[in-house]
Amino acid sequence: METIQSIGASHGFGLGDLSIYTKEIDLEAKIVNNFQKTIESITKEFESKVETLKGENRKIEAEVLESYIVILEDPEINSNLSTNSTLEEVFTLFEENAKQMESLDDEYFAQRAEDIRSLCKDVIISMQDASSLFELQEGTILAAEDLTPTDTSNMDLNNIEGLIIKYGGLTSHAVIVAKNLGIPCVIGLNDNFTRLKNGQKVLINGENGEVIINPDTNRIDELQKKIKEQEALVLSFTKKKLEDSDLDLRVNIGSNEEIDQFNSEVLESIGLFRSEFIFLDSKEPPSLDQQISVNNKLSKKFSGTVIYRLLDVGGDKQVEYLNINKEENPFLGVRGIRLIESNENVFSSQLESIFKSDLYSRVKVMLPMVSTLEDLYTTRRLIKEIAEKEGKEPLPMGVMIETPSAALIAEKLADNVDFFSIGSNDLTMYTLAADRGNVELRKYQDPLHPSVLKLINNVISTGTNKGIEVSVCGEMASDSIASIILYSLGLRVFSLSPSSAALIFHTLSDSKFIRNKTPLNIDEFAHAEEIREYVNENN
Ligand code: PEP
Ligand code: MG
């Protein structure tokens, strides 16, 4: 038995036989289909896959395949290759194009370069007539350096028990697909990836990132017990129990797929609606009608309150058609509500879509990336203007607390807003000055660091004293130990992924630390690990 520590990216446990996915190509192989014939057949194949993916609501994968079709139609590629081109010539031309993209030294074009390389492999494999369909037996743990949309669309992911990705960030395509389909996934094995061999029995833990090679029977029994416990936990989490508790659990929603897949008889409110996907999923600004129809869809699925976060782009999420300048430090740049100055019409359209939808009476508007009081003014004015135009009452407005500045001026903010929601993902990033997407900075990304907890404590106590609601909608709300700490600091409203709700409800209801009202003075701790140990020991 051998254990590799990686990073948990999609919840759940997976046990199965390892299959390593590689896409090596052989330029010496015999050509069976000429270049032109191959391009025609791949384009047709992609077009039909796009339809299938759209039908399955796998919009992001469909869009990437659509962009591959555009590359295949590019005259730069077509006019330089012919029916007689060799594999070497095809490879060289695609590679030159990829290198040109890369030389532009821009993240967007670097990704396009990867797309071109991935497509080149598909073309060459197809010219050799080697099937690009990767057969997956039932009970497979799939390991790959990374997975592109073409890769995933060539696989029957229903047979996968888990996914191991060598590199990958928490927002990479592979992770998004894993989360959407409920497949446990770990990422960031880096050099340890070479320890994996085809056919090994492997167990992965999507929570803590453990990869266990050849687990002994004890570990397997332990895992099976855990899976059964989790299933029982979900069944025991009922509406009545939630209503009888002092907890308010809500869900985070951030894509069409998540709206479609939401299926709970217990949870009914959205604590964080990440409206960005409506803009990121589209090549041009979404129309008012498109936005209204998303809101109406939400209205049908959720009977409770919806905290609608206004557009939070900039940072790692770029939208080409918006008025955003290229920046050296986008996370410290014109991100979130700071965009309202240059893109007022976008924020107005979001607000208008809320006023005009069935959801209106249940929406509270939330502002992302607030750091000063001035950040509130334009939005407040817009809400008022649109409310008057529509002949309706203005919407309640709250702020995300995700910058140290907002946490430190919580008292002033509280006098001006209806609620706080703590965005611990960004709050941790900005407090510890460590990019949340950089896997090498793991040790600086713990929201239990006393510096972050001190800010959170200030926000919870200020909100409570001022009589406004405080929730946490960052990922720490779905971490067991963190949730106990948050509860002990006075938090009762948690917004989390729907699949974590039962576990957190159970953790908080059963916590000895909470029952015994164990004292928790953050000033006594210097490290995140000490706090974690203290809670563990007393729980
Ligand atoms: C956060 O920053 O904690 C948060 C919930 O917002 P997002 O993850 O969408 O930035
Ligand atoms: Mg955030």
Coordinates of C-alpha atoms and ligand atoms in Angstrom, one line a residue:
M1 CA 0.0 0.0 0.0
E2 CA 1.4 3.4 -1.0
T3 CA -0.2 6.9 -0.4
I4 CA 0.2 10.0 -2.5
Q5 CA -1.0 13.3 -1.2
S6 CA -2.6 15.4 -3.8
I7 CA -5.5 17.9 -3.8
G8 CA -9.1 17.1 -3.5
A9 CA -11.1 18.7 -6.3
S10 CA -14.4 17.0 -6.5
H11 CA -16.1 15.4 -3.5
G12 CA -16.6 11.6 -2.9
F13 CA -14.5 8.4 -2.7
G14 CA -13.6 6.3 -5.7
L15 CA -12.2 2.8 -5.8
G16 CA -11.2 1.0 -9.1
D17 CA -8.6 -0.2 -11.5
L18 CA -6.3 2.4 -12.8
S19 CA -6.3 3.3 -16.5
I20 CA -3.8 5.9 -17.6
Y21 CA -4.8 8.0 -20.5
T22 CA -2.1 9.1 -22.9
K23 CA -2.4 10.5 -26.4
E24 CA 1.0 9.6 -27.9
I25 CA 1.2 9.9 -31.6
D26 CA 3.4 8.0 -34.1
L27 CA 4.5 10.2 -37.1
E28 CA 6.0 7.1 -38.8
A29 CA 2.7 5.2 -38.9
K30 CA 1.0 4.4 -42.2
I31 CA -1.6 6.8 -43.5
V32 CA -5.0 5.3 -44.1
N33 CA -7.1 8.4 -44.6
N34 CA -5.7 11.4 -46.4
F35 CA -5.7 14.9 -44.8
Q36 CA -8.7 16.3 -46.6
K37 CA -10.9 13.2 -46.0
T38 CA -9.9 13.3 -42.3
I39 CA -10.7 16.9 -41.9
E40 CA -14.2 16.4 -43.4
S41 CA -14.9 13.4 -41.3
I42 CA -13.6 14.9 -38.0
T43 CA -15.7 18.1 -38.7
K44 CA -18.8 16.0 -39.2
E45 CA -18.0 13.9 -36.1
F46 CA -17.5 17.1 -34.0
E47 CA -20.7 18.6 -35.3
S48 CA -22.7 15.6 -34.2
K49 CA -20.9 15.6 -30.8
V50 CA -21.7 19.2 -30.3
E51 CA -25.4 18.5 -30.7
T52 CA -25.2 15.5 -28.3
L53 CA -23.3 17.5 -25.7
K54 CA -25.8 20.4 -25.9
G55 CA -28.6 17.9 -25.4
E56 CA -26.8 16.7 -22.3
N57 CA -26.4 20.3 -21.1
R58 CA -22.6 20.0 -21.3
K59 CA -22.4 23.5 -22.8
I60 CA -18.8 24.3 -22.1
E61 CA -17.5 21.1 -23.8
A62 CA -19.8 21.8 -26.7
E63 CA -18.4 25.3 -27.1
V64 CA -14.8 24.1 -27.1
L65 CA -15.6 21.6 -29.8
E66 CA -17.2 24.4 -31.8
S67 CA -14.0 26.3 -31.5
Y68 CA -12.1 23.3 -32.8
I69 CA -14.4 23.2 -35.9
V70 CA -13.4 26.8 -36.5
I71 CA -9.7 25.9 -36.3
L72 CA -10.3 23.0 -38.8
E73 CA -11.9 25.5 -41.2
D74 CA -9.0 27.9 -40.9
P75 CA -7.6 28.7 -44.4
E76 CA -4.1 29.0 -42.9
I77 CA -4.2 25.3 -42.1
N78 CA -6.3 24.1 -45.1
S79 CA -4.5 25.9 -47.9
N80 CA -1.1 24.7 -46.7
L81 CA -2.0 21.0 -46.5
S82 CA -3.4 18.7 -49.2
T83 CA -4.5 15.2 -49.9
N84 CA -0.8 14.2 -50.2
S85 CA 0.5 15.7 -46.9
T86 CA 2.5 13.5 -44.7
L87 CA 1.9 13.1 -40.9
E88 CA 5.1 15.0 -40.3
E89 CA 3.8 18.0 -42.5
V90 CA 0.5 18.0 -40.7
F91 CA 2.2 17.9 -37.3
T92 CA 4.7 20.7 -38.2
L93 CA 2.0 23.1 -39.5
F94 CA -0.2 22.7 -36.5
E95 CA 2.8 23.0 -34.2
E96 CA 3.9 26.3 -35.9
N97 CA 0.4 27.7 -35.4
A98 CA 0.4 26.7 -31.8
K99 CA 3.8 28.3 -31.3
Q100 CA 2.7 31.5 -32.9
M101 CA -0.2 31.7 -30.4
E102 CA 2.1 31.0 -27.5
S103 CA 4.5 33.7 -28.5
L104 CA 1.7 36.3 -27.9
D105 CA 2.4 35.7 -24.1
D106 CA -1.3 35.9 -23.1
E107 CA -3.2 33.3 -21.1
Y108 CA -6.0 33.2 -23.6
F109 CA -3.8 32.5 -26.5
A110 CA -1.7 30.0 -24.5
Q111 CA -5.0 28.0 -24.0
R112 CA -5.7 28.3 -27.8
A113 CA -2.3 26.9 -28.5
E114 CA -3.1 23.9 -26.3
D115 CA -6.4 23.5 -28.3
I116 CA -4.5 23.4 -31.6
R117 CA -2.1 20.8 -30.2
S118 CA -4.9 18.6 -28.9
L119 CA -6.7 18.9 -32.3
C120 CA -3.5 18.0 -34.1
K121 CA -3.3 14.7 -32.2
D122 CA -7.0 14.0 -33.1
V123 CA -6.3 14.7 -36.8
I124 CA -3.1 12.5 -36.9
I125 CA -4.8 9.6 -35.0
S126 CA -7.7 9.8 -37.4
M127 CA -5.3 9.8 -40.5
Q128 CA -3.8 6.6 -39.1
D129 CA -7.4 5.4 -38.5
A130 CA -6.4 4.5 -35.0
S131 CA -9.6 4.8 -33.1
S132 CA -9.6 7.9 -30.8
L133 CA -12.3 6.4 -28.7
F134 CA -10.8 5.5 -25.4
E135 CA -12.5 2.4 -24.0
L136 CA -13.2 2.5 -20.3
Q137 CA -14.2 -0.6 -18.5
E138 CA -16.7 -0.3 -15.6
G139 CA -15.0 0.5 -12.3
T140 CA -12.1 2.5 -13.8
I141 CA -10.1 5.2 -12.0
L142 CA -8.9 7.3 -14.9
A143 CA -5.6 9.1 -14.7
A144 CA -4.4 11.7 -17.1
E145 CA -2.1 14.6 -17.4
D146 CA -5.1 16.7 -18.3
L147 CA -8.3 16.1 -20.2
T148 CA -9.5 18.4 -23.0
P149 CA -13.2 18.5 -24.1
T150 CA -12.3 16.3 -27.1
D151 CA -10.9 13.8 -24.7
T152 CA -13.9 13.7 -22.4
S153 CA -16.3 13.6 -25.3
N154 CA -14.5 10.5 -26.6
M155 CA -15.1 8.6 -23.3
D156 CA -18.0 7.0 -21.6
L157 CA -17.6 8.8 -18.3
N158 CA -20.4 6.8 -16.7
N159 CA -17.8 4.0 -16.3
I160 CA -15.5 6.1 -14.3
E161 CA -15.3 5.8 -10.5
G162 CA -12.8 8.6 -10.1
L163 CA -10.4 10.9 -11.9
I164 CA -6.8 11.7 -11.2
I165 CA -5.3 14.7 -12.9
K166 CA -1.5 15.3 -12.9
Y167 CA -1.7 19.1 -13.2
G168 CA -5.0 20.9 -13.4
G169 CA -6.3 23.8 -11.4
L170 CA -9.6 23.7 -9.4
T171 CA -11.3 25.4 -12.3
S172 CA -9.8 23.3 -15.2
H173 CA -12.1 21.6 -17.7
A174 CA -11.5 18.2 -16.2
V175 CA -12.6 19.4 -12.7
I176 CA -15.7 21.2 -14.0
V177 CA -16.8 18.0 -15.8
A178 CA -16.0 15.8 -12.7
K179 CA -18.1 18.1 -10.4
N180 CA -20.9 18.4 -12.9
L181 CA -21.2 14.6 -13.2
G182 CA -20.5 13.9 -9.5
I183 CA -17.3 12.0 -10.1
P184 CA -14.7 12.2 -7.3
C185 CA -11.5 13.9 -8.5
V186 CA -8.1 14.7 -7.3
I187 CA -5.5 17.0 -9.0
G188 CA -2.0 18.3 -8.7
L189 CA 0.0 15.0 -8.4
N190 CA 2.8 16.6 -10.4
D191 CA 6.0 14.3 -10.2
N192 CA 4.1 11.7 -8.2
F193 CA 2.1 10.9 -11.3
T194 CA 4.9 8.6 -12.4
R195 CA 4.2 6.3 -9.5
L196 CA 0.9 5.3 -11.1
K197 CA 0.8 2.2 -13.3
N198 CA -1.9 0.8 -15.5
G199 CA -4.0 -1.9 -13.7
Q200 CA -3.1 -0.9 -10.2
K201 CA -6.0 -1.0 -7.7
V202 CA -6.4 2.6 -6.6
L203 CA -8.6 4.4 -4.0
I204 CA -9.0 8.2 -4.2
N205 CA -10.5 10.6 -1.6
G206 CA -11.9 13.7 -3.4
E207 CA -12.2 15.5 0.0
N208 CA -8.6 15.3 1.3
G209 CA -6.8 14.5 -2.0
E210 CA -5.4 11.1 -0.9
V211 CA -4.5 8.6 -3.6
I212 CA -3.9 5.1 -2.2
I213 CA -2.2 2.6 -4.5
N214 CA -3.0 -1.0 -3.8
P215 CA -5.1 -0.3 -0.7
D216 CA -5.2 -3.2 1.8
T217 CA -8.6 -4.7 2.7
N218 CA -8.8 -2.7 5.9
R219 CA -8.7 0.6 3.9
I220 CA -11.2 -0.8 1.4
D221 CA -13.6 -1.9 4.2
E222 CA -13.1 1.5 5.8
L223 CA -14.0 3.3 2.5
Q224 CA -17.1 1.1 1.9
K225 CA -18.3 1.9 5.4
K226 CA -17.8 5.6 4.7
I227 CA -19.8 5.4 1.5
K228 CA -22.6 3.7 3.3
E229 CA -22.5 6.2 6.1
Q230 CA -22.7 9.1 3.6
E231 CA -25.7 7.5 2.0
A232 CA -27.4 7.1 5.3
L233 CA -26.5 10.7 6.2
V234 CA -28.2 12.0 3.1
L235 CA -31.3 10.0 3.8
S236 CA -31.5 11.2 7.4
F237 CA -31.2 14.9 6.5
T238 CA -34.9 16.0 6.4
K239 CA -36.7 19.2 6.1
K240 CA -38.2 18.8 9.5
K241 CA -34.8 18.3 11.1
L242 CA -33.5 21.4 9.4
E243 CA -36.5 23.5 10.5
D244 CA -36.2 22.3 14.0
S245 CA -32.5 23.3 14.2
D246 CA -31.0 26.8 14.5
L247 CA -29.3 26.4 11.2
D248 CA -30.1 28.0 7.8
L249 CA -28.5 26.0 5.0
R250 CA -28.5 27.4 1.5
V251 CA -26.9 26.4 -1.7
N252 CA -24.3 27.9 -4.1
I253 CA -25.3 27.8 -7.7
G254 CA -23.0 28.8 -10.6
S255 CA -24.0 27.1 -13.9
N256 CA -27.0 26.0 -15.9
E257 CA -26.0 22.4 -15.2
E258 CA -26.1 23.0 -11.4
I259 CA -29.6 24.5 -11.8
D260 CA -30.8 21.6 -13.8
Q261 CA -29.2 19.0 -11.5
F262 CA -30.5 20.5 -8.3
N263 CA -32.8 18.1 -6.7
S264 CA -33.5 18.5 -3.0
E265 CA -36.5 18.2 -0.9
V266 CA -34.8 19.9 2.0
L267 CA -32.9 22.9 0.6
E268 CA -34.9 25.7 -1.0
S269 CA -32.8 28.9 -0.9
I270 CA -29.7 30.1 -2.8
G271 CA -27.1 31.7 -0.7
L272 CA -24.8 32.6 -3.6
F273 CA -26.0 32.8 -7.2
R274 CA -22.8 33.3 -9.2
S275 CA -24.3 35.1 -12.2
E276 CA -21.1 35.1 -14.2
F277 CA -21.9 32.0 -16.2
I278 CA -24.7 33.8 -18.0
F279 CA -21.9 36.1 -19.4
L280 CA -19.0 33.6 -19.7
D281 CA -21.1 31.1 -21.6
S282 CA -21.8 33.6 -24.3
K283 CA -19.8 35.3 -27.0
E284 CA -21.8 38.5 -26.8
P285 CA -23.7 40.2 -24.0
P286 CA -26.7 38.1 -23.0
S287 CA -30.0 39.8 -23.9
L288 CA -32.4 40.9 -21.2
D289 CA -34.8 38.1 -22.3
Q290 CA -32.0 35.5 -21.8
Q291 CA -31.3 36.8 -18.4
I292 CA -35.0 36.8 -17.4
S293 CA -35.3 33.3 -18.6
V294 CA -32.5 32.1 -16.3
N295 CA -34.2 33.9 -13.4
N296 CA -37.5 32.3 -14.2
K297 CA -35.8 28.9 -14.3
L298 CA -34.4 29.6 -10.8
S299 CA -37.8 30.7 -9.6
K300 CA -39.2 27.3 -10.6
K301 CA -36.5 25.3 -8.9
F302 CA -36.1 27.3 -5.7
S303 CA -39.0 28.3 -3.5
G304 CA -36.9 30.3 -1.0
T305 CA -34.7 33.4 -1.0
V306 CA -32.2 33.9 -3.8
I307 CA -29.0 35.9 -3.1
Y308 CA -28.1 37.2 -6.6
R309 CA -24.5 38.2 -6.8
L310 CA -23.9 40.8 -9.5
L311 CA -21.4 40.0 -12.1
D312 CA -18.0 39.1 -10.6
V313 CA -15.6 39.1 -13.6
G314 CA -12.1 40.4 -13.9
G315 CA -9.6 38.5 -11.8
D316 CA -9.4 35.0 -13.3
K317 CA -12.7 35.3 -15.2
Q318 CA -12.4 37.4 -18.4
V319 CA -15.2 38.3 -20.7
E320 CA -13.9 39.5 -24.1
Y321 CA -16.9 41.7 -25.0
L322 CA -16.8 43.7 -21.8
N323 CA -14.9 46.9 -21.4
I324 CA -12.0 45.5 -19.4
N325 CA -8.4 46.6 -20.0
K326 CA -5.6 44.1 -19.9
E327 CA -4.0 44.3 -16.5
E328 CA -0.8 43.2 -14.9
N329 CA -2.5 42.0 -11.7
P330 CA -6.1 41.2 -12.6
F331 CA -7.0 39.9 -9.1
L332 CA -6.0 43.3 -7.8
G333 CA -7.5 45.1 -10.7
V334 CA -10.9 46.2 -12.0
R335 CA -12.8 43.2 -10.7
G336 CA -16.3 42.6 -9.5
I337 CA -18.3 45.7 -8.5
R338 CA -15.3 47.9 -9.6
L339 CA -16.4 47.2 -13.2
I340 CA -19.7 49.2 -12.6
E341 CA -18.0 52.5 -13.6
S342 CA -17.0 51.3 -17.1
N343 CA -19.9 48.8 -17.7
E344 CA -22.9 50.4 -15.9
N345 CA -25.2 49.1 -18.6
V346 CA -24.3 45.5 -17.8
F347 CA -25.1 45.8 -14.2
S348 CA -28.3 47.7 -15.0
S349 CA -29.4 44.8 -17.3
Q350 CA -28.8 42.3 -14.5
L351 CA -31.0 44.4 -12.1
E352 CA -33.6 44.9 -14.7
S353 CA -33.8 41.2 -15.5
I354 CA -34.4 40.6 -11.8
F355 CA -37.2 43.2 -11.5
K356 CA -38.9 41.8 -14.7
S357 CA -38.7 38.1 -13.6
D358 CA -40.9 35.9 -11.4
L359 CA -38.1 35.8 -8.9
Y360 CA -38.3 39.5 -8.0
S361 CA -39.9 39.3 -4.6
R362 CA -37.4 36.8 -3.4
V363 CA -34.2 38.3 -4.5
K364 CA -31.5 40.0 -2.5
V365 CA -28.7 41.6 -4.5
M366 CA -25.1 41.0 -3.5
L367 CA -22.1 43.0 -4.5
P368 CA -18.8 41.2 -5.1
M369 CA -15.3 42.6 -4.3
V370 CA -16.3 45.4 -2.1
S371 CA -13.5 47.2 -0.4
T372 CA -14.8 50.8 0.2
L373 CA -18.1 52.4 1.1
E374 CA -18.1 54.2 -2.3
D375 CA -18.4 50.7 -4.0
L376 CA -22.0 50.7 -2.9
Y377 CA -23.2 54.0 -4.2
T378 CA -23.7 53.4 -7.9
T379 CA -25.4 50.1 -7.4
R380 CA -27.8 51.6 -4.8
R381 CA -28.6 54.4 -7.2
L382 CA -29.3 51.9 -10.1
I383 CA -31.5 49.7 -7.9
K384 CA -33.5 52.8 -7.0
E385 CA -33.8 54.1 -10.5
I386 CA -34.9 50.8 -12.0
A387 CA -37.3 50.1 -9.1
E388 CA -39.0 53.5 -9.8
K389 CA -39.2 52.8 -13.5
E390 CA -40.8 49.4 -12.8
G391 CA -43.0 50.8 -10.1
K392 CA -41.6 48.3 -7.5
E393 CA -39.9 48.4 -4.2
P394 CA -36.1 48.6 -4.3
L395 CA -34.3 45.2 -3.7
P396 CA -32.5 44.5 -0.4
M397 CA -28.7 44.9 -1.0
G398 CA -25.8 43.2 0.7
V399 CA -22.1 42.8 0.3
M400 CA -19.6 40.0 0.0
I401 CA -16.9 40.3 2.6
E402 CA -14.0 39.1 0.7
T403 CA -11.4 41.8 1.0
P404 CA -9.6 42.5 4.3
S405 CA -10.7 46.1 3.9
A406 CA -14.4 45.2 3.9
A407 CA -13.9 43.0 7.0
L408 CA -12.2 45.8 8.8
I409 CA -14.8 48.4 8.0
A410 CA -17.7 46.0 8.6
E411 CA -19.2 48.4 11.1
K412 CA -19.5 51.2 8.6
L413 CA -20.7 48.8 5.9
A414 CA -23.4 47.4 8.2
D415 CA -25.0 50.8 8.5
N416 CA -25.5 50.8 4.7
V417 CA -26.5 47.3 3.7
D418 CA -29.0 44.6 4.6
F419 CA -26.6 41.6 4.9
F420 CA -23.1 40.3 4.8
S421 CA -21.9 37.2 3.1
I422 CA -18.3 36.1 3.8
G423 CA -16.5 35.0 0.6
S424 CA -13.8 33.1 2.4
N425 CA -12.1 31.9 -0.8
D426 CA -11.1 35.4 -1.8
L427 CA -10.8 36.7 1.7
T428 CA -8.2 34.0 2.4
M429 CA -6.4 34.9 -0.9
Y430 CA -6.3 38.6 -0.2
T431 CA -5.4 38.2 3.5
L432 CA -2.5 35.8 2.9
A433 CA -1.6 37.4 -0.4
A434 CA -1.6 34.0 -2.2
D435 CA -3.3 33.4 -5.6
R436 CA -6.1 30.9 -4.9
G437 CA -5.5 29.1 -8.2
N438 CA -1.8 28.4 -7.7
V439 CA -1.4 24.9 -6.4
E440 CA 2.2 25.6 -5.2
L441 CA 0.8 28.0 -2.6
R442 CA -1.2 25.5 -0.8
K443 CA 0.2 26.3 2.6
Y444 CA -0.9 29.9 2.2
Q445 CA -4.5 29.0 1.3
D446 CA -6.0 27.8 4.6
P447 CA -9.0 29.9 5.7
L448 CA -8.3 28.6 9.2
H449 CA -5.2 30.8 9.5
P450 CA -5.7 33.0 12.5
S451 CA -5.4 36.2 10.4
V452 CA -8.4 35.1 8.3
L453 CA -10.4 33.9 11.3
K454 CA -9.8 37.2 13.1
L455 CA -11.4 39.0 10.2
I456 CA -14.3 36.6 10.0
N457 CA -14.8 36.9 13.7
N458 CA -15.0 40.7 13.4
V459 CA -17.6 40.4 10.6
I460 CA -19.8 37.9 12.5
S461 CA -19.8 39.9 15.7
T462 CA -20.3 43.2 14.0
G463 CA -23.2 41.8 11.9
T464 CA -24.8 40.3 15.0
N465 CA -24.5 43.5 17.0
K466 CA -25.9 45.6 14.2
G467 CA -28.7 43.1 13.7
I468 CA -27.9 42.2 10.1
E469 CA -27.6 38.7 8.7
V470 CA -24.2 37.2 8.2
S471 CA -23.5 34.1 6.1
V472 CA -20.5 32.3 4.7
C473 CA -20.6 31.3 1.1
G474 CA -17.0 30.4 0.5
E475 CA -15.8 26.8 0.3
M476 CA -14.9 26.7 4.1
A477 CA -18.7 26.5 4.8
S478 CA -18.5 22.9 3.5
D479 CA -15.4 21.9 5.5
S480 CA -16.4 20.0 8.7
I481 CA -13.8 21.5 11.1
A482 CA -14.2 25.0 9.6
S483 CA -18.0 24.8 9.9
I484 CA -17.7 24.0 13.7
I485 CA -15.4 27.0 14.1
L486 CA -17.8 29.2 12.2
Y487 CA -20.7 28.0 14.3
S488 CA -18.7 28.6 17.5
L489 CA -18.0 32.2 16.3
G490 CA -21.8 32.7 16.0
L491 CA -22.5 31.9 12.4
R492 CA -25.8 30.2 11.6
V493 CA -26.3 30.7 7.9
F494 CA -24.1 28.5 5.6
S495 CA -24.2 28.6 1.9
L496 CA -22.6 25.5 0.3
S497 CA -22.6 23.0 -2.6
P498 CA -25.9 21.0 -2.4
S499 CA -23.9 17.7 -2.0
S500 CA -22.2 19.0 1.2
A501 CA -25.3 20.1 3.0
A502 CA -26.2 16.7 4.7
L503 CA -22.7 16.2 6.0
I504 CA -22.4 19.7 7.4
F505 CA -25.8 19.5 9.0
H506 CA -24.8 16.2 10.6
T507 CA -21.4 17.5 11.7
L508 CA -22.8 20.6 13.4
S509 CA -25.7 18.8 15.0
D510 CA -23.4 16.1 16.5
S511 CA -20.5 18.2 17.4
K512 CA -19.2 17.7 21.0
F513 CA -17.2 20.9 20.6
I514 CA -20.4 22.9 20.0
R515 CA -22.5 21.0 22.6
N516 CA -19.9 21.7 25.3
K517 CA -19.6 25.3 24.3
T518 CA -15.9 24.8 24.1
P519 CA -14.2 28.2 24.4
L520 CA -12.5 29.4 21.2
N521 CA -10.2 32.4 21.4
I522 CA -8.5 32.9 18.1
D523 CA -5.8 35.1 19.7
E524 CA -4.4 32.0 21.4
F525 CA -3.4 30.4 18.1
A526 CA -0.5 31.1 15.8
H527 CA -1.2 28.5 13.1
A528 CA -4.1 27.0 11.2
E529 CA -3.0 23.5 12.2
E530 CA -3.2 24.4 15.9
I531 CA -6.8 25.5 15.6
R532 CA -7.6 22.4 13.6
E533 CA -6.0 20.1 16.2
Y534 CA -7.7 22.0 19.1
V535 CA -11.2 21.5 17.5
N536 CA -10.4 17.8 16.6
E537 CA -9.2 17.0 20.1
N538 CA -12.3 18.5 21.7
N539 CA -14.9 17.2 19.3
Ligands
PEP1 C1 -15.5 33.6 -2.3 O1 -14.6 34.4 -2.8 O2 -15.4 33.0 -1.2 C2 -16.7 33.3 -3.1 C3 -17.7 32.6 -2.6 O3 -16.8 33.9 -4.4 P1 -16.1 33.2 -5.6 O4 -15.5 31.9 -5.2 O5 -17.1 33.0 -6.7 O6 -15.0 34.2 -5.9
MG2 MG -15.1 35.7 -4.4

